[in-house]
Every structure is written in C-alpha cells, then in structure tokens.
Amino acid sequence: MEKFVIHGGRPLVGEIEISGMKNAALPILMGCVLVKGECIIENLPEIHDVTVSLQILEAMGATVRMLDRNTVAIDASNVRYGTAPLELVNTIRASYYLMGAELGRFGKTHVGYPGGCDFGVRPIDQHLKGFKVLGADAEIVNGYVDAETEDGLVGGHIFFDLVSVGATINVMLAACMAKGMTEIENAAKEPHVVDLANFLNACGADIKGAGTDTIRINGVERLHGCSYAIIPDMIEAGTYMIAAAATRGDLTITNVIPKHLDCVSAKMREMGVTVEEGDEWVRVSHKGELTAANVKTQPYPGYPTDMQPQISILMCLAKGTSTLKESVFDNRFRYIDELLRMGANVKVDGKMATFEGGGLSAARVRAVDLRAGAAMVIAGLAIEGCTEVDNIRLIERGYDHIIEKLQAVGADICRVEIKDVKASAQAE
Ligand code: UD1
C-alpha cells in the first residue's frame, strides 16, 4: 500500500497538460461493444478505470491493442454476451454502460451491478426505465442486471424523471441500432454525453441533439469502426485550476476546452482569483486573500458535483462565510471529516456545508473517494507542513500521472510505501 506525502506551502508555477476525459473515455470504450470492426481511440487517459475497462473488454473476447500510451485499437467483433467478469465490473461505475452496449448489440444483457464512488444511494431505475421503453424489461437478480427482448429493441419516447448522465448515455448506447426513432427528453447535457454521441456518429450512428435537453436517435442497421480522439478532461483541468489558486500560484493549463469550465472559472473569479483563457488553455493565478462564495452543484452547465470537494478547500482558506450545497448526490460530504482533522471550521447540515474560513493545518488524511482525494492533495499543497494522504488508489482511478504533473510545476509530493499498514487500515 502507498500514500502521498506532501510538503506544502509552495506556489504551483508552470504548465500542466490535461489528459483525455475519464467520463468520456469509459462510455466510449464500452460503446466499442456495439461495433463490428476496429475502433482506434486516441487521447485515452492512463488511469486505473481505463485499465479495468480494457480488461473487461478483453475478458469478453475483444481484441485490445495499445498502439501507444494513449491510443488503443479495439475490435469487439467477437465479444460474447454476458461474459464481463463480476470481480472487475464491481469495481467501477462505468461498467454499467455494458448494459446499454450489450442490449444494443445482442438485444439482451447480463451484467453485474456496478461499483464506483460512495456518494450515498445510487439507483439505476432511470436506466432500467429507458430500457423498458425500448422493449427490454430488466430485473436485478443475484447481483446482476438481466434484460432480454423477444424481437430486438424498438425505438420509443423516454422522459427521464431526473437528469442522469449514466441513464442518458446507457439509452443512447442501447438505441443506436434499435428499430426506428428514440427520443430522450430531460437528457443530461454534459460534454461527455456529446463526446459519446460524436463517437457513435463517427461509427455510423444517427444521433442528433446531444448537448440539449432532447436527444433523437434514429436506429441504424450496424455500426462500423472509426478513429476517434477523446475530449480533454474538464474535471482534471478544474482540479489543477483550484490547486493553482489554493497555492497562490500561476498555472497555465493546456489542452482544455475553456467553455466546459465556464462555471468553475466564474466561481473562481468571484472568489478573487484571476482566470484568463485562450483557444485551448486557461491561466489561473492568485495572490492575496480569497473571498468567500456560495456554490450549489447542478447538472451541466451548472457547477459540477465532481468539482465540489476541490472548491471546499478554497472555502476553508477564504475570508468569511461560504456555503456549499450538494444537489446532485445524497451523500457527498463524507470527506468533511478529513477536513475537520485538518482543523477546518465547517458545519454540515444535510446537503449543505457552511465554512467559516480560517485555514487548515497539515495532518494525515485519506481519500474517501476520487474527487475528495484530489481535494486532500490540494489542501496538502496549499498549507505549510507535511500532509499525508492515504487510500490513494482512489485518486489514481481518475487522475493521469498526478504526481508527475504536480512535481513538474514545483510541488513537493511523492508516493511512499506504507510500512505501518495497521495505522493505514484504521484510516480505511
Ligand atoms: C456520472 C459520473 C460521476 C458524476 C455524475 C454527475 C461516470 C462514470 N460518473 O455518475 O462522476 O458525478 O455523473 O455528473 O461518468 N439517479 C437516480 N436514478 C438513476 C440514475 C441516477 O436516481 O437511474 C440519481 C443519482 O443517484 C444522482 C443523480 O441521479 O442523485 C445524478 O446521477 P447520474 O447523473 O446518473 O450520475 P452517474 O451517471 O452515476
């Protein structure tokens, strides 16, 4: 087992290049199951969730060839339905995209219930509701999701009860080769939903309206292989933007789509941070005090829930009272205990956290989930003294070469093997 050891209090200065987006890469990889032919996927991030996804595809019978560190060739012509290994499926959330992909390809699915970060209860009822409209009545039996159609999927009209990234993506996957037209209303508008639609269209699908509330999918006979480059990861970019501000640094973050970060940039400017942007870069610099702010997470284009723990660090460091309202997930404040360990002046009431500012002090903390882990790293970089972050495997699920990228801009951070495993087990 390993931990991060950070000696903080140094401004981050320089340039960080952003990798491909995790939450676009994963549905695109699973989407390859729909395709008879070779897909070349470029700008793939080197992260644990991608490794697991490729292992799942290989176990199902796909041919997976890494062409270089960030490019993979996948030929899923010979995948076998229902063969995704439960022990891998259980470890990541994105494995649930196999439900839509298998349904689209075989008209039936048998996939283990997904894992992923613990944000409270994470039901999949909207996914199943969508499949049902397409003619596949799904049930959950013995830890697996099972669904089957008699004569293949038939397009239909789906109005989601809430905005769900996962359900929107899953129905898009299932509907690509369904007979006739599928219309999804109250669809998620996240950039990764658009990226998946662009990938599927490059494979010959007919999807219109991705990025708006209503997506229309005209079913096609078959999908063919293509070459496709994944968009940059807006959450990775946002994380480094906040790290720049928290350390009073000056970072230029390249290979980004600044539009995707509008909401994060606006909130940071409100807190007194300087954010400049160009075609494919943002520059974040900060000196002096941070101003308190109020943030409420929302589906895109609102403030992303995946950027919620990171901005809490700015709130801890800011002057005055800030509020942070989580409105997407039931329980995304489990990391606040770790902030208390660092001396944060924060109170939680249901889905609202109130920060009084006043700073943080170095401590041994742990990553309770992926983005909360990133927030602990930002805190460690910002404050004087030695911060240790346990449970880093959760951080490495989603951040490509985080240590190397931070070291290159002046961070004193390293990965250290844990000798006192007992103490670490307690931290778990
Ligand atoms: C995805 C992302 C996650 C991000 C989230 C919101 C991946 C692998 N994960 O998660 O990083 O934080 O989008 O941007 O891409 N819900 C239901 N029933 C459903 C589906 C969802 O009640 O059938 C609820 C969820 O519990 C949650 C809300 O809807 O409260 C939004 O969830 P959703 O957008 O589906 O998030 P995920 O796809 O799980």
Coordinates of N, CA and C in Angstrom, one line a residue, residues 59-247:
A59 N -11.7 -9.7 -21.5 CA -12.3 -10.9 -21.0 C -13.6 -11.3 -21.7
M60 N -14.2 -10.3 -22.4 CA -15.4 -10.6 -23.1 C -15.1 -11.1 -24.5
G61 N -13.8 -11.0 -24.9 CA -13.5 -11.6 -26.2 C -13.1 -10.5 -27.2
A62 N -12.9 -9.2 -26.8 CA -12.5 -8.2 -27.7 C -11.0 -8.3 -27.9
T63 N -10.5 -7.8 -29.0 CA -9.0 -7.7 -29.2 C -8.7 -6.3 -28.9
V64 N -7.7 -6.2 -27.9 CA -7.4 -4.8 -27.4 C -5.8 -4.7 -27.6
R65 N -5.5 -3.7 -28.4 CA -4.0 -3.5 -28.7 C -3.7 -2.0 -28.4
M66 N -2.7 -1.8 -27.5 CA -2.3 -0.4 -27.2 C -1.3 -0.1 -28.3
L67 N -1.6 1.0 -29.0 CA -0.7 1.5 -30.1 C 0.4 2.4 -29.6
D68 N 0.0 3.2 -28.6 CA 1.0 3.9 -27.8 C 0.3 4.1 -26.4
R69 N 1.0 4.9 -25.6 CA 0.4 5.1 -24.2 C -1.0 5.6 -24.1
N70 N -1.4 6.4 -25.2 CA -2.7 7.0 -25.1 C -3.6 6.6 -26.3
T71 N -3.2 5.6 -27.0 CA -4.1 5.2 -28.2 C -4.3 3.7 -28.1
V72 N -5.5 3.3 -28.3 CA -5.8 1.9 -28.2 C -6.7 1.5 -29.5
A73 N -6.4 0.3 -30.0 CA -7.2 -0.3 -31.0 C -8.1 -1.4 -30.4
I74 N -9.4 -1.3 -30.6 CA -10.3 -2.3 -30.0 C -11.1 -2.9 -31.2
D75 N -11.1 -4.2 -31.2 CA -12.0 -4.9 -32.2 C -12.9 -5.8 -31.4
A76 N -14.2 -5.4 -31.3 CA -15.1 -6.2 -30.4 C -16.0 -7.1 -31.3
S77 N -15.6 -7.4 -32.5 CA -16.4 -8.2 -33.4 C -16.8 -9.5 -32.7
N78 N -15.9 -10.1 -31.9 CA -16.1 -11.4 -31.4 C -16.5 -11.4 -29.9
V79 N -17.0 -10.3 -29.4 CA -17.3 -10.3 -27.9 C -18.5 -11.2 -27.7
R80 N -18.5 -11.8 -26.5 CA -19.6 -12.7 -26.1 C -20.4 -12.1 -25.1
Y81 N -21.7 -12.1 -25.2 CA -22.6 -11.5 -24.3 C -22.6 -12.2 -22.9
G82 N -22.7 -11.3 -21.9 CA -22.8 -11.9 -20.5 C -21.5 -12.4 -19.9
T83 N -20.4 -12.0 -20.5 CA -19.1 -12.6 -20.0 C -18.2 -11.6 -19.3
A84 N -18.8 -10.4 -18.9 CA -18.0 -9.4 -18.2 C -17.7 -9.9 -16.8
P85 N -16.5 -10.1 -16.4 CA -16.2 -10.7 -15.0 C -16.7 -9.8 -13.9
L86 N -17.5 -10.4 -13.0 CA -18.1 -9.7 -11.9 C -17.1 -8.9 -11.0
E87 N -15.9 -9.6 -10.8 CA -14.9 -9.0 -9.9 C -14.3 -7.7 -10.5
L88 N -14.4 -7.6 -11.8 CA -14.0 -6.3 -12.4 C -15.1 -5.3 -12.5
V89 N -16.3 -5.8 -12.9 CA -17.5 -4.9 -13.1 C -17.8 -4.2 -11.8
N90 N -17.7 -5.0 -10.7 CA -18.0 -4.5 -9.3 C -17.1 -3.3 -8.9
T91 N -16.0 -3.1 -9.5 CA -15.0 -2.1 -9.0 C -15.2 -0.7 -9.6
I92 N -15.9 -0.6 -10.7 CA -16.0 0.7 -11.4 C -17.5 1.0 -11.7
R93 N -17.9 2.3 -11.7 CA -19.2 2.7 -12.0 C -19.5 2.5 -13.5
A94 N -18.6 2.8 -14.3 CA -18.8 2.9 -15.8 C -19.1 1.5 -16.4
S95 N -18.9 0.5 -15.6 CA -19.2 -0.9 -16.2 C -20.7 -1.0 -16.5
Y96 N -21.5 -0.1 -15.9 CA -23.0 -0.1 -16.2 C -23.3 0.2 -17.6
Y97 N -22.3 0.8 -18.3 CA -22.5 1.1 -19.7 C -22.6 -0.1 -20.6
L98 N -22.1 -1.2 -20.0 CA -22.2 -2.5 -20.7 C -23.6 -2.9 -20.9
M99 N -24.5 -2.5 -20.0 CA -25.9 -2.9 -20.1 C -26.5 -2.4 -21.4
G100 N -26.3 -1.0 -21.6 CA -26.8 -0.4 -22.9 C -26.1 -1.0 -24.1
A101 N -24.8 -1.2 -24.0 CA -24.0 -1.7 -25.1 C -24.4 -3.1 -25.5
E102 N -24.5 -4.0 -24.5 CA -24.9 -5.4 -24.8 C -26.3 -5.4 -25.3
L103 N -27.2 -4.6 -24.7 CA -28.6 -4.6 -25.3 C -28.6 -4.2 -26.7
G104 N -27.8 -3.1 -27.0 CA -27.8 -2.6 -28.4 C -27.2 -3.7 -29.4
R105 N -26.2 -4.4 -28.9 CA -25.6 -5.4 -29.8 C -26.3 -6.7 -29.9
F106 N -26.8 -7.2 -28.7 CA -27.3 -8.6 -28.7 C -28.8 -8.6 -28.4
G107 N -29.4 -7.5 -28.0 CA -30.8 -7.5 -27.6 C -31.1 -8.1 -26.3
K108 N -30.0 -8.3 -25.5 CA -30.1 -8.8 -24.2 C -28.8 -8.5 -23.4
T109 N -29.0 -8.5 -22.1 CA -27.8 -8.1 -21.2 C -27.8 -8.9 -20.0
H110 N -26.6 -9.2 -19.5 CA -26.4 -9.9 -18.2 C -25.1 -9.3 -17.7
V111 N -25.2 -8.3 -16.8 CA -24.0 -7.6 -16.3 C -24.2 -7.4 -14.8
G112 N -23.1 -7.6 -14.1 CA -23.1 -7.4 -12.6 C -23.4 -6.0 -12.3
Y113 N -24.0 -5.8 -11.1 CA -24.4 -4.5 -10.6 C -23.1 -3.6 -10.4
P114 N -23.1 -2.4 -10.9 CA -21.8 -1.6 -10.9 C -21.3 -1.2 -9.5
G115 N -20.0 -0.8 -9.4 CA -19.4 -0.3 -8.2 C -19.3 1.2 -8.4
G116 N -18.2 1.8 -7.9 CA -17.9 3.2 -8.1 C -17.9 3.9 -6.7
C117 N -17.7 5.2 -6.8 CA -17.6 6.0 -5.6 C -18.8 6.0 -4.7
D118 N -18.7 6.1 -3.4 CA -19.8 6.0 -2.5 C -20.3 7.4 -2.2
F119 N -21.4 7.8 -2.9 CA -22.0 9.1 -2.7 C -23.4 8.9 -2.1
G120 N -23.6 7.9 -1.3 CA -24.9 7.5 -0.8 C -25.6 6.6 -1.8
V121 N -26.9 6.5 -1.8 CA -27.6 5.5 -2.7 C -27.5 6.0 -4.1
R122 N -27.1 5.1 -5.0 CA -27.0 5.5 -6.4 C -27.9 4.5 -7.3
P123 N -29.2 4.7 -7.3 CA -30.1 3.8 -8.0 C -29.9 3.8 -9.5
I124 N -30.3 2.8 -10.2 CA -30.2 2.8 -11.7 C -31.6 2.7 -12.3
D125 N -32.7 3.1 -11.5 CA -34.0 2.9 -12.0 C -34.3 3.7 -13.3
Q126 N -33.6 4.8 -13.6 CA -33.9 5.5 -14.8 C -33.3 4.8 -16.0
H127 N -32.2 4.1 -15.8 CA -31.6 3.3 -16.9 C -32.6 2.2 -17.3
L128 N -33.1 1.5 -16.2 CA -34.0 0.4 -16.5 C -35.3 0.9 -17.1
K129 N -35.8 2.1 -16.7 CA -37.0 2.7 -17.2 C -36.8 2.9 -18.8
G130 N -35.6 3.4 -19.1 CA -35.3 3.7 -20.5 C -35.2 2.4 -21.3
F131 N -34.6 1.3 -20.8 CA -34.5 0.0 -21.5 C -35.9 -0.5 -21.7
K132 N -36.8 -0.3 -20.7 CA -38.1 -0.9 -20.8 C -38.9 -0.3 -21.9
V133 N -38.7 1.1 -22.1 CA -39.4 1.7 -23.2 C -39.0 1.1 -24.5
L134 N -37.7 0.7 -24.6 CA -37.2 0.1 -25.8 C -37.5 -1.3 -26.0
G135 N -38.3 -1.9 -25.0 CA -38.8 -3.2 -25.1 C -38.0 -4.3 -24.3
A136 N -37.1 -3.8 -23.4 CA -36.3 -4.8 -22.6 C -36.6 -4.6 -21.2
D137 N -37.4 -5.5 -20.6 CA -37.8 -5.4 -19.2 C -36.7 -5.9 -18.4
A138 N -36.0 -5.0 -17.7 CA -34.8 -5.5 -16.9 C -35.2 -5.8 -15.5
E139 N -34.5 -6.8 -14.9 CA -34.6 -7.1 -13.5 C -33.2 -7.3 -12.8
I140 N -33.2 -7.1 -11.5 CA -31.9 -7.3 -10.8 C -32.0 -8.6 -10.1
V141 N -31.2 -9.6 -10.5 CA -31.2 -10.9 -9.8 C -29.8 -11.3 -9.4
N142 N -29.7 -11.7 -8.2 CA -28.4 -12.2 -7.7 C -27.2 -11.3 -8.0
G143 N -27.5 -10.0 -7.9 CA -26.3 -9.0 -8.1 C -26.1 -8.8 -9.6
Y144 N -26.9 -9.3 -10.5 CA -26.7 -9.0 -11.9 C -28.0 -8.2 -12.4
V145 N -27.7 -7.4 -13.5 CA -28.9 -6.8 -14.2 C -29.1 -7.7 -15.4
D146 N -30.3 -8.2 -15.5 CA -30.7 -9.1 -16.7 C -31.8 -8.4 -17.4
A147 N -31.7 -8.4 -18.8 CA -32.8 -7.9 -19.6 C -32.7 -8.7 -20.9
E148 N -33.9 -8.9 -21.5 CA -33.9 -9.6 -22.8 C -35.1 -9.1 -23.6
T149 N -35.0 -9.1 -24.9 CA -36.1 -8.7 -25.8 C -36.5 -9.9 -26.6
E150 N -37.7 -10.0 -27.1 CA -38.1 -11.1 -27.9 C -37.6 -10.9 -29.4
D151 N -38.0 -9.7 -29.9 CA -37.7 -9.4 -31.3 C -36.7 -8.2 -31.5
G152 N -35.8 -8.0 -30.6 CA -34.9 -6.8 -30.7 C -35.5 -5.5 -30.2
L153 N -34.7 -4.5 -30.0 CA -35.2 -3.3 -29.4 C -35.9 -2.4 -30.4
V154 N -36.9 -1.7 -29.9 CA -37.7 -0.8 -30.8 C -37.7 0.6 -30.2
G155 N -37.4 1.6 -31.0 CA -37.3 2.9 -30.5 C -38.5 3.4 -29.8
G156 N -38.4 4.4 -28.9 CA -39.6 4.9 -28.2 C -39.3 6.2 -27.6
H157 N -40.2 6.7 -26.8 CA -40.1 8.1 -26.2 C -39.9 7.9 -24.7
I158 N -38.8 8.5 -24.3 CA -38.4 8.4 -22.9 C -38.3 9.8 -22.2
F159 N -39.0 10.0 -21.2 CA -38.9 11.2 -20.4 C -38.3 10.9 -19.1
F160 N -37.0 11.2 -18.8 CA -36.4 10.9 -17.6 C -37.0 11.7 -16.4
D161 N -37.2 11.1 -15.2 CA -37.7 11.7 -14.1 C -36.7 12.8 -13.5
L162 N -35.4 12.5 -13.8 CA -34.4 13.4 -13.3 C -33.3 13.4 -14.4
V163 N -32.4 14.4 -14.3 CA -31.3 14.4 -15.2 C -30.2 13.5 -14.8
S164 N -29.9 12.4 -15.6 CA -28.9 11.4 -15.2 C -28.0 11.2 -16.4
V165 N -26.7 11.5 -16.1 CA -25.6 11.2 -17.1 C -25.6 9.8 -17.5
G166 N -25.6 8.9 -16.5 CA -25.5 7.5 -16.8 C -26.7 6.9 -17.6
A167 N -27.9 7.3 -17.2 CA -29.1 6.8 -17.9 C -29.2 7.4 -19.3
T168 N -28.8 8.6 -19.5 CA -28.8 9.2 -20.9 C -27.9 8.4 -21.8
I169 N -26.6 8.2 -21.2 CA -25.6 7.5 -22.0 C -26.1 6.1 -22.3
N170 N -26.6 5.4 -21.3 CA -27.0 4.0 -21.5 C -28.1 3.8 -22.5
V171 N -29.1 4.8 -22.5 CA -30.2 4.6 -23.5 C -29.6 5.0 -24.9
M172 N -28.7 6.0 -25.0 CA -28.1 6.3 -26.3 C -27.4 5.0 -26.9
L173 N -26.7 4.3 -26.0 CA -26.0 3.1 -26.5 C -27.0 2.1 -26.9
A174 N -28.0 1.8 -26.1 CA -29.0 0.8 -26.5 C -29.7 1.1 -27.8
A175 N -30.0 2.4 -28.0 CA -30.9 2.8 -29.0 C -30.3 2.9 -30.4
C176 N -29.0 3.0 -30.5 CA -28.3 3.2 -31.7 C -28.7 2.3 -32.9
M177 N -28.9 1.0 -32.5 CA -29.3 0.1 -33.5 C -30.7 -0.5 -33.3
A178 N -31.5 0.2 -32.5 CA -32.9 -0.2 -32.3 C -33.7 0.2 -33.6
K179 N -34.8 -0.5 -33.7 CA -35.7 -0.2 -34.9 C -36.4 1.1 -34.7
G180 N -36.2 2.1 -35.7 CA -37.0 3.3 -35.6 C -36.3 4.4 -34.7
M181 N -37.1 5.3 -34.3 CA -36.7 6.6 -33.7 C -36.8 6.5 -32.2
T182 N -35.8 6.9 -31.4 CA -35.9 7.0 -30.0 C -35.7 8.5 -29.6
E183 N -36.6 9.0 -28.8 CA -36.4 10.3 -28.3 C -36.2 10.3 -26.8
I184 N -35.1 11.0 -26.4 CA -34.9 11.1 -24.9 C -35.1 12.5 -24.5
E185 N -36.0 12.7 -23.6 CA -36.3 14.1 -23.0 C -35.8 14.2 -21.6
N186 N -35.4 15.4 -21.2 CA -34.8 15.7 -19.9 C -33.4 15.0 -19.9
A187 N -32.8 15.0 -21.0 CA -31.4 14.3 -21.1 C -30.4 15.1 -20.4
A188 N -29.3 14.4 -20.0 CA -28.1 15.1 -19.5 C -27.4 15.8 -20.6
K189 N -26.8 17.0 -20.3 CA -26.2 17.8 -21.4 C -24.6 17.9 -21.2
E190 N -24.1 17.0 -20.4 CA -22.6 17.1 -20.1 C -21.8 16.9 -21.4
P191 N -20.6 17.5 -21.4 CA -19.7 17.4 -22.6 C -19.4 15.9 -22.9
H192 N -19.4 15.0 -21.9 CA -19.1 13.6 -22.2 C -20.3 12.9 -22.9
V193 N -21.5 13.4 -22.7 CA -22.7 12.9 -23.4 C -22.5 13.2 -24.9
V194 N -22.1 14.5 -25.1 CA -21.9 14.9 -26.5 C -20.7 14.1 -27.2
D195 N -19.6 13.9 -26.4 CA -18.5 13.2 -26.9 C -18.9 11.8 -27.3
L196 N -19.7 11.1 -26.5 CA -20.1 9.7 -26.8 C -20.9 9.8 -28.1
A197 N -21.8 10.7 -28.2 CA -22.7 10.8 -29.4 C -21.8 11.0 -30.7
N198 N -20.8 11.9 -30.5 CA -19.9 12.1 -31.7 C -19.1 10.9 -32.1
F199 N -18.7 10.1 -31.1 CA -18.0 8.8 -31.3 C -19.0 7.9 -32.1
L200 N -20.2 7.7 -31.5 CA -21.1 6.8 -32.1 C -21.5 7.2 -33.6
N201 N -21.7 8.5 -33.7 CA -21.9 9.0 -35.1 C -20.8 8.8 -36.0
A202 N -19.5 8.9 -35.5 CA -18.4 8.5 -36.4 C -18.4 7.1 -36.7
C203 N -19.1 6.2 -35.9 CA -19.2 4.8 -36.2 C -20.4 4.5 -37.1
G204 N -21.1 5.6 -37.5 CA -22.3 5.4 -38.4 C -23.7 5.5 -37.7
A205 N -23.7 5.9 -36.4 CA -25.0 6.1 -35.8 C -25.6 7.4 -36.3
D206 N -26.9 7.6 -35.9 CA -27.6 8.8 -36.3 C -28.2 9.4 -35.1
I207 N -27.4 10.2 -34.4 CA -27.8 10.8 -33.1 C -27.8 12.3 -33.3
K208 N -28.9 12.9 -32.9 CA -29.0 14.4 -33.0 C -29.4 15.0 -31.7
G209 N -28.9 16.2 -31.4 CA -29.4 16.9 -30.2 C -28.6 16.7 -28.9
A210 N -27.5 15.9 -29.0 CA -26.7 15.7 -27.8 C -26.2 17.0 -27.3
G211 N -26.3 17.3 -26.1 CA -25.9 18.6 -25.5 C -27.1 19.5 -25.3
T212 N -28.3 19.0 -25.7 CA -29.5 19.7 -25.4 C -30.4 18.8 -24.5
D213 N -31.6 19.3 -24.2 CA -32.5 18.5 -23.3 C -33.1 17.3 -24.1
T214 N -33.1 17.4 -25.4 CA -33.8 16.4 -26.2 C -32.8 15.8 -27.2
I215 N -32.7 14.4 -27.1 CA -31.8 13.7 -28.0 C -32.6 12.8 -28.9
R216 N -32.4 12.8 -30.2 CA -33.1 11.9 -31.1 C -32.2 11.0 -31.7
I217 N -32.5 9.7 -31.6 CA -31.6 8.7 -32.2 C -32.4 7.9 -33.2
N218 N -31.9 7.9 -34.4 CA -32.6 7.2 -35.5 C -31.8 5.9 -35.6
G219 N -32.4 4.7 -35.3 CA -31.7 3.5 -35.3 C -31.1 3.1 -36.7
V220 N -29.9 2.6 -36.7 CA -29.2 2.2 -38.0 C -29.0 0.7 -37.9
E221 N -28.8 0.1 -39.1 CA -28.6 -1.4 -39.2 C -27.4 -1.9 -38.4
R222 N -26.2 -1.2 -38.6 CA -25.0 -1.6 -38.0 C -24.0 -0.4 -37.8
L223 N -23.1 -0.6 -36.9 CA -22.0 0.4 -36.7 C -20.7 -0.1 -37.2
H224 N -19.9 0.8 -37.7 CA -18.6 0.4 -38.3 C -17.5 1.0 -37.5
G225 N -16.2 0.5 -37.6 CA -15.1 1.1 -36.9 C -14.8 2.5 -37.3
C226 N -14.0 3.2 -36.5 CA -13.6 4.6 -36.8 C -12.4 4.9 -36.0
S227 N -11.9 6.1 -36.2 CA -10.8 6.7 -35.4 C -11.4 7.8 -34.6
Y228 N -11.1 7.9 -33.3 CA -11.8 9.0 -32.6 C -10.9 9.5 -31.4
A229 N -10.8 10.8 -31.2 CA -10.0 11.3 -30.1 C -10.9 11.9 -29.1
I230 N -10.6 11.4 -27.8 CA -11.5 11.8 -26.7 C -11.2 13.3 -26.3
I231 N -12.2 14.0 -25.8 CA -12.1 15.4 -25.4 C -11.3 15.5 -24.1
P232 N -10.7 16.7 -23.9 CA -9.9 16.9 -22.6 C -10.8 16.8 -21.4
D233 N -10.2 16.4 -20.3 CA -11.0 16.2 -19.0 C -11.2 17.5 -18.3
M234 N -12.4 18.0 -18.3 CA -12.7 19.3 -17.6 C -12.5 19.2 -16.1
I235 N -12.7 18.0 -15.5 CA -12.6 17.9 -14.1 C -11.2 17.9 -13.7
E236 N -10.3 17.2 -14.5 CA -8.9 17.2 -14.2 C -8.4 18.7 -14.3
A237 N -8.8 19.4 -15.3 CA -8.4 20.8 -15.5 C -8.9 21.6 -14.4
G238 N -10.2 21.5 -14.0 CA -10.7 22.3 -12.9 C -10.0 22.0 -11.6
T239 N -9.5 20.8 -11.4 CA -8.8 20.4 -10.1 C -7.5 21.2 -10.1
Y240 N -6.8 21.2 -11.2 CA -5.5 21.9 -11.2 C -5.7 23.5 -11.2
M241 N -6.8 23.9 -11.7 CA -7.1 25.4 -11.6 C -7.3 25.8 -10.1
I242 N -8.0 24.9 -9.4 CA -8.2 25.2 -7.9 C -6.8 25.0 -7.2
A243 N -6.0 24.1 -7.6 CA -4.7 23.9 -6.9 C -3.9 25.1 -7.1
A244 N -3.9 25.8 -8.3 CA -3.2 27.0 -8.6 C -3.6 28.1 -7.7
A245 N -4.9 28.2 -7.5 CA -5.4 29.3 -6.6 C -5.1 29.0 -5.2
A246 N -5.3 27.8 -4.7 CA -5.0 27.5 -3.3 C -3.6 27.7 -2.9
T247 N -2.7 27.5 -3.9 CA -1.2 27.6 -3.5 C -0.7 29.0 -3.9

